[in-house]
PDB file of C-alpha atoms in Angstrom:
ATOM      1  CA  UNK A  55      18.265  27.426  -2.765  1.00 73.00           C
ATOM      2  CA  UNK A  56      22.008  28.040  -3.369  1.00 79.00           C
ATOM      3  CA  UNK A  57      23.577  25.443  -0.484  1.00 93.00           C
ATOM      4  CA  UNK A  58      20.951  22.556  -1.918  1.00 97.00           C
ATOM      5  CA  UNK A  59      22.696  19.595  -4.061  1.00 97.00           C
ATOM      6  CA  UNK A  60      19.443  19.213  -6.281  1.00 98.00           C
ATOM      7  CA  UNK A  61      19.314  23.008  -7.219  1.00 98.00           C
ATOM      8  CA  UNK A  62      22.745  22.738  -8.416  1.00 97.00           C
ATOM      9  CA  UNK A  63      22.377  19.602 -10.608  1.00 97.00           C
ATOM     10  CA  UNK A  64      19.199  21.346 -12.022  1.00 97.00           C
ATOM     11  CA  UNK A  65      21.560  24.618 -12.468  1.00 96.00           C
ATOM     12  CA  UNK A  66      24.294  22.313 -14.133  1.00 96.00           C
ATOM     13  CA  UNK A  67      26.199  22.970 -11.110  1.00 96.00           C
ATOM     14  CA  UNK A  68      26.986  19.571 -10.733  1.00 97.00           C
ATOM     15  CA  UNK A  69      26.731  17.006 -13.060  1.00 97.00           C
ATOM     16  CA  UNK A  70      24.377  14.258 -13.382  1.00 97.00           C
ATOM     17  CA  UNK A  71      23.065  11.514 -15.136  1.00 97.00           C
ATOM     18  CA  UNK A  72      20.068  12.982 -16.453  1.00 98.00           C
ATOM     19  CA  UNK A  73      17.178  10.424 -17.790  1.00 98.00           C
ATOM     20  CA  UNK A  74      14.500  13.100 -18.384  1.00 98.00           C
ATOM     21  CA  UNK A  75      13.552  16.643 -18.391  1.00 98.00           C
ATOM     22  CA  UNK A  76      10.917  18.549 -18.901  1.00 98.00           C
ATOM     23  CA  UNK A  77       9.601  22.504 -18.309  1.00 97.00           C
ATOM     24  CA  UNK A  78       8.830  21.379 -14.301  1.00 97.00           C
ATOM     25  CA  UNK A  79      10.693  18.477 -13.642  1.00 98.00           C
ATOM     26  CA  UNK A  80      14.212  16.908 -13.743  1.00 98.00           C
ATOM     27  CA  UNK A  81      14.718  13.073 -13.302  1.00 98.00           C
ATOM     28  CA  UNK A  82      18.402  11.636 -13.000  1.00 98.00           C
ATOM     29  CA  UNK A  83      20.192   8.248 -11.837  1.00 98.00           C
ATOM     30  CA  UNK A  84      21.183   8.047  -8.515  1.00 97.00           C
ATOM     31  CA  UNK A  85      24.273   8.011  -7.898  1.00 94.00           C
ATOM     32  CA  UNK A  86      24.434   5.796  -4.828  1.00 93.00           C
ATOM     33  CA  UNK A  87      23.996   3.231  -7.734  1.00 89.00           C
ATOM     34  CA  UNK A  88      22.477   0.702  -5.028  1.00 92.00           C
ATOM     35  CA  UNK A  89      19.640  -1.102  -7.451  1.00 92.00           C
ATOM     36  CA  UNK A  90      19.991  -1.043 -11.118  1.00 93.00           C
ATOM     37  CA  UNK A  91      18.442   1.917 -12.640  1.00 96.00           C
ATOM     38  CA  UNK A  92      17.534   3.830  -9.430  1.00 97.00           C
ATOM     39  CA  UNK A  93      16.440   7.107 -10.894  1.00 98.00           C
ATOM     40  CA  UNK A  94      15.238  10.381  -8.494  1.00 98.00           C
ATOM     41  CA  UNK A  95      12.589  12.595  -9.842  1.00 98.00           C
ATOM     42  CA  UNK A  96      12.214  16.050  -8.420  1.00 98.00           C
ATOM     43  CA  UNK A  97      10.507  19.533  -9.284  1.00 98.00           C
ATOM     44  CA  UNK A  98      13.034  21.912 -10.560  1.00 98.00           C
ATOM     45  CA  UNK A  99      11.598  24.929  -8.353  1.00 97.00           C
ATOM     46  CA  UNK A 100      12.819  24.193  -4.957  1.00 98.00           C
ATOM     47  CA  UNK A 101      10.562  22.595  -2.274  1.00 98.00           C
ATOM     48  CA  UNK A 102      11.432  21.498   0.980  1.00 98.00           C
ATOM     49  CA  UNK A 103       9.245  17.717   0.763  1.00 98.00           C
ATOM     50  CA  UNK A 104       5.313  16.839  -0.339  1.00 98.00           C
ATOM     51  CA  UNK A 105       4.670  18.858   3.060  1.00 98.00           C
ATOM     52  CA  UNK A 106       5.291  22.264   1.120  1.00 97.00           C
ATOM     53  CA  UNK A 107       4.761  21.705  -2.398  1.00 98.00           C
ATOM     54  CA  UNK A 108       2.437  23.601  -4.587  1.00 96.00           C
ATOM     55  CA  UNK A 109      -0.248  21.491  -5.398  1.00 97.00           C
ATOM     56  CA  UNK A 110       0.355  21.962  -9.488  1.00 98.00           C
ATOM     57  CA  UNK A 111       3.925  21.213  -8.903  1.00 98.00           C
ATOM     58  CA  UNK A 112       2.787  17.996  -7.461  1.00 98.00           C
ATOM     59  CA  UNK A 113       1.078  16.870 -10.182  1.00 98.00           C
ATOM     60  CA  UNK A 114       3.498  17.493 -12.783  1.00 98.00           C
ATOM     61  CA  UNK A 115       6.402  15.311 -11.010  1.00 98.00           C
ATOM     62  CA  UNK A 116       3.996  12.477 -10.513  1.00 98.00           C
ATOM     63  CA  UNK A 117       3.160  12.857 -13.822  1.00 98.00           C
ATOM     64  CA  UNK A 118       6.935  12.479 -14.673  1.00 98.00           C
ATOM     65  CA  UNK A 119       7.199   9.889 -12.570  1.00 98.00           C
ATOM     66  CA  UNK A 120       4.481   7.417 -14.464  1.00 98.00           C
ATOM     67  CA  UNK A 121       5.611   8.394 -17.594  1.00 98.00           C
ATOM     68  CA  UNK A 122       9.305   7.461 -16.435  1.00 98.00           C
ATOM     69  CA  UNK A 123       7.961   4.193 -14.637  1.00 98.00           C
ATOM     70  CA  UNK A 124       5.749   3.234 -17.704  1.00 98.00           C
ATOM     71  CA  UNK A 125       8.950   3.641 -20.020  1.00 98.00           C
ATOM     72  CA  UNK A 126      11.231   1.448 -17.873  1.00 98.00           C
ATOM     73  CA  UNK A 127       8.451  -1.391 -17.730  1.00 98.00           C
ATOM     74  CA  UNK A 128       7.414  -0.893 -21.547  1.00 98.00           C
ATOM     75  CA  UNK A 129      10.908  -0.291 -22.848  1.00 98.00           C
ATOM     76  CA  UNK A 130      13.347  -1.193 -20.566  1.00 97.00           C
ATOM     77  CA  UNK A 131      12.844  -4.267 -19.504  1.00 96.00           C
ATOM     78  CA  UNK A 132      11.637  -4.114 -15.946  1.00 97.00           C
ATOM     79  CA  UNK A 133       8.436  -5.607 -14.516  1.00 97.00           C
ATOM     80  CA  UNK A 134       7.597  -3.004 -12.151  1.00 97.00           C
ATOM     81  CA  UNK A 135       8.775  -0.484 -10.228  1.00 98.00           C
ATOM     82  CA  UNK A 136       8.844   0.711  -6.475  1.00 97.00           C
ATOM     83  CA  UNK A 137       8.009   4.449  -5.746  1.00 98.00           C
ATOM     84  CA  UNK A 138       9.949   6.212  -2.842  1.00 97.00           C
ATOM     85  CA  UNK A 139       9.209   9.793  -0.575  1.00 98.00           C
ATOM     86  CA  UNK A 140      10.138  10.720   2.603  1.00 97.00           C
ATOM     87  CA  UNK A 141       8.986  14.267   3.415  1.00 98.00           C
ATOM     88  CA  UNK A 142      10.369  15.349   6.696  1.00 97.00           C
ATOM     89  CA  UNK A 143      13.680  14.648   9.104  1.00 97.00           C
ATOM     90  CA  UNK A 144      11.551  11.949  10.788  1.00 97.00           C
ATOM     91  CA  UNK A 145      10.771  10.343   8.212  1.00 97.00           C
ATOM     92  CA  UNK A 146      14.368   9.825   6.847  1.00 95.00           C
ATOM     93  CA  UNK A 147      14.525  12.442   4.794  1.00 97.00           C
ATOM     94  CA  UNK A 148      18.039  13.092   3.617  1.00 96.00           C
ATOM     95  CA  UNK A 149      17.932  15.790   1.077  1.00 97.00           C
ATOM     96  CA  UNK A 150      15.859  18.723   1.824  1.00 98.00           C
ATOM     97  CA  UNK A 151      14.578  19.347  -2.134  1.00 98.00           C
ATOM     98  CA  UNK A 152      11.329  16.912  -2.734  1.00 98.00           C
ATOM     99  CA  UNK A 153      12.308  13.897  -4.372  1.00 98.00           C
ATOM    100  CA  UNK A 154      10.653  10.737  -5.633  1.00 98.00           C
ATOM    101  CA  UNK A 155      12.806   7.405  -5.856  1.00 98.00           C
ATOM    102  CA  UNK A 156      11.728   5.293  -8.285  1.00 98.00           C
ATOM    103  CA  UNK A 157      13.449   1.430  -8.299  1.00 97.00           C
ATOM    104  CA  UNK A 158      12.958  -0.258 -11.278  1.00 97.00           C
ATOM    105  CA  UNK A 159      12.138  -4.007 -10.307  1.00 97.00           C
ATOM    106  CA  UNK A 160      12.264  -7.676 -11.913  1.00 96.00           C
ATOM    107  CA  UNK A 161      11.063 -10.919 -10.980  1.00 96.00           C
ATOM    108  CA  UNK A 162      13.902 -12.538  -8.628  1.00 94.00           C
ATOM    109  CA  UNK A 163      16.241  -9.084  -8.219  1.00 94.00           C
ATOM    110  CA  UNK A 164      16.351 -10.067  -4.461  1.00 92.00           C
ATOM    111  CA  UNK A 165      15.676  -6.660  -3.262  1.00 92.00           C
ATOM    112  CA  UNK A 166      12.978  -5.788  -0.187  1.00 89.00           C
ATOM    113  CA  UNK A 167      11.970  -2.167  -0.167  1.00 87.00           C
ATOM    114  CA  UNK A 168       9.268  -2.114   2.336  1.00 82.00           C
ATOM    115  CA  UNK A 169      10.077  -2.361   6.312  1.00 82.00           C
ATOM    116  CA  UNK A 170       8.731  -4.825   7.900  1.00 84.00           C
ATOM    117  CA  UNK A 171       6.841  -3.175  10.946  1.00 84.00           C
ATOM    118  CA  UNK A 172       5.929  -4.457  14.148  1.00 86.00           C
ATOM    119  CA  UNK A 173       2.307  -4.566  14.965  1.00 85.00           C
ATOM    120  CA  UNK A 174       0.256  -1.115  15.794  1.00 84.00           C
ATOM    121  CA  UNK A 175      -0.185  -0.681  19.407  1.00 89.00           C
ATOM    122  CA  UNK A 176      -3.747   0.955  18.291  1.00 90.00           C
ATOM    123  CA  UNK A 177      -6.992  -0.265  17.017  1.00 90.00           C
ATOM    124  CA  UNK A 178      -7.652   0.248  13.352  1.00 89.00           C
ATOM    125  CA  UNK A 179     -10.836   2.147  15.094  1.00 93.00           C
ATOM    126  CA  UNK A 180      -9.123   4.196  16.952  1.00 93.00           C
ATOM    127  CA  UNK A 181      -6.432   4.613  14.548  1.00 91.00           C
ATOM    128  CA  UNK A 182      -9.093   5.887  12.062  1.00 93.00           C
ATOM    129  CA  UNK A 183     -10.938   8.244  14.621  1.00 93.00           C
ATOM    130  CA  UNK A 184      -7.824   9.740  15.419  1.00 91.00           C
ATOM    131  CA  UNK A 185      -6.661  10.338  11.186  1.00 93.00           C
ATOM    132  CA  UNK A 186     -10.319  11.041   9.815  1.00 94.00           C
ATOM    133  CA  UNK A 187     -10.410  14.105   8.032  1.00 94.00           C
ATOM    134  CA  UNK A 188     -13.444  16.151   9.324  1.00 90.00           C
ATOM    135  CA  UNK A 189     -14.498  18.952   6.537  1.00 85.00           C
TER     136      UNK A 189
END
């Protein structure tokens, strides 16, 4: 997609700070640089979010993304990591090319990644009746 900021940094476009690559996949740092080695992993064909991707294509950047998050934890230092989508406007999606975040955590690093949510006004009954898939 020619007016998308991750097709050009795959193109060489734009520059980047590029951690890994591989024949499907393109990781890089992020250049917000809000938390210490934030990297973003997408597929180097262009997909809108998870919503649209081929299923193959799926695999292979979650398969860059644990061998990126096993290498940070194994070799870099880090205890863990925190994995990142948002597929969709609603979801605060900001860049419309699927992307993984990945945040490379360690014990005391002060940062809080997940919301915290107010409760559901539904039952976890209905809740599941309503999101069941029915094959």
């Amino acid at each position: 997609m020619e007016d998308c900021i991750f097709c050009k940094i795959i193109k060489g476009d734009l520059p980047s700070y590029k951690i890994y690559e591989d024949k499907d996949t393109f990781a890089f740092l992020d250049i917000s640089n809000d938390a210490n080695g934030h990297i973003l992993v997408i597929p180097k064909i262009h997909y809108t979010n998870v919503l649209d991707c081929d299923a193959e294509v799926l695999a292979s950047v979650v398969k860059t993304i644990k061998k990126i998050s096993n290498h940070l934890v194994e070799n870099c230092g880090f205890s863990g990591v925190n994995i990142l989508n948002a597929s969709g406007k609603d979801a605060e999606q900001s860049v419309f090319h699927l992307h993984f975040h990945i945040l490379p955590r360690k014990e005391g690093d002060g940062m809080k990644t997940f919301p915290k949510l107010k409760q559901n006004e539904f039952t976890l009954d209905e809740m599941c009746e309503k999101l069941r898939i029915k094959e």
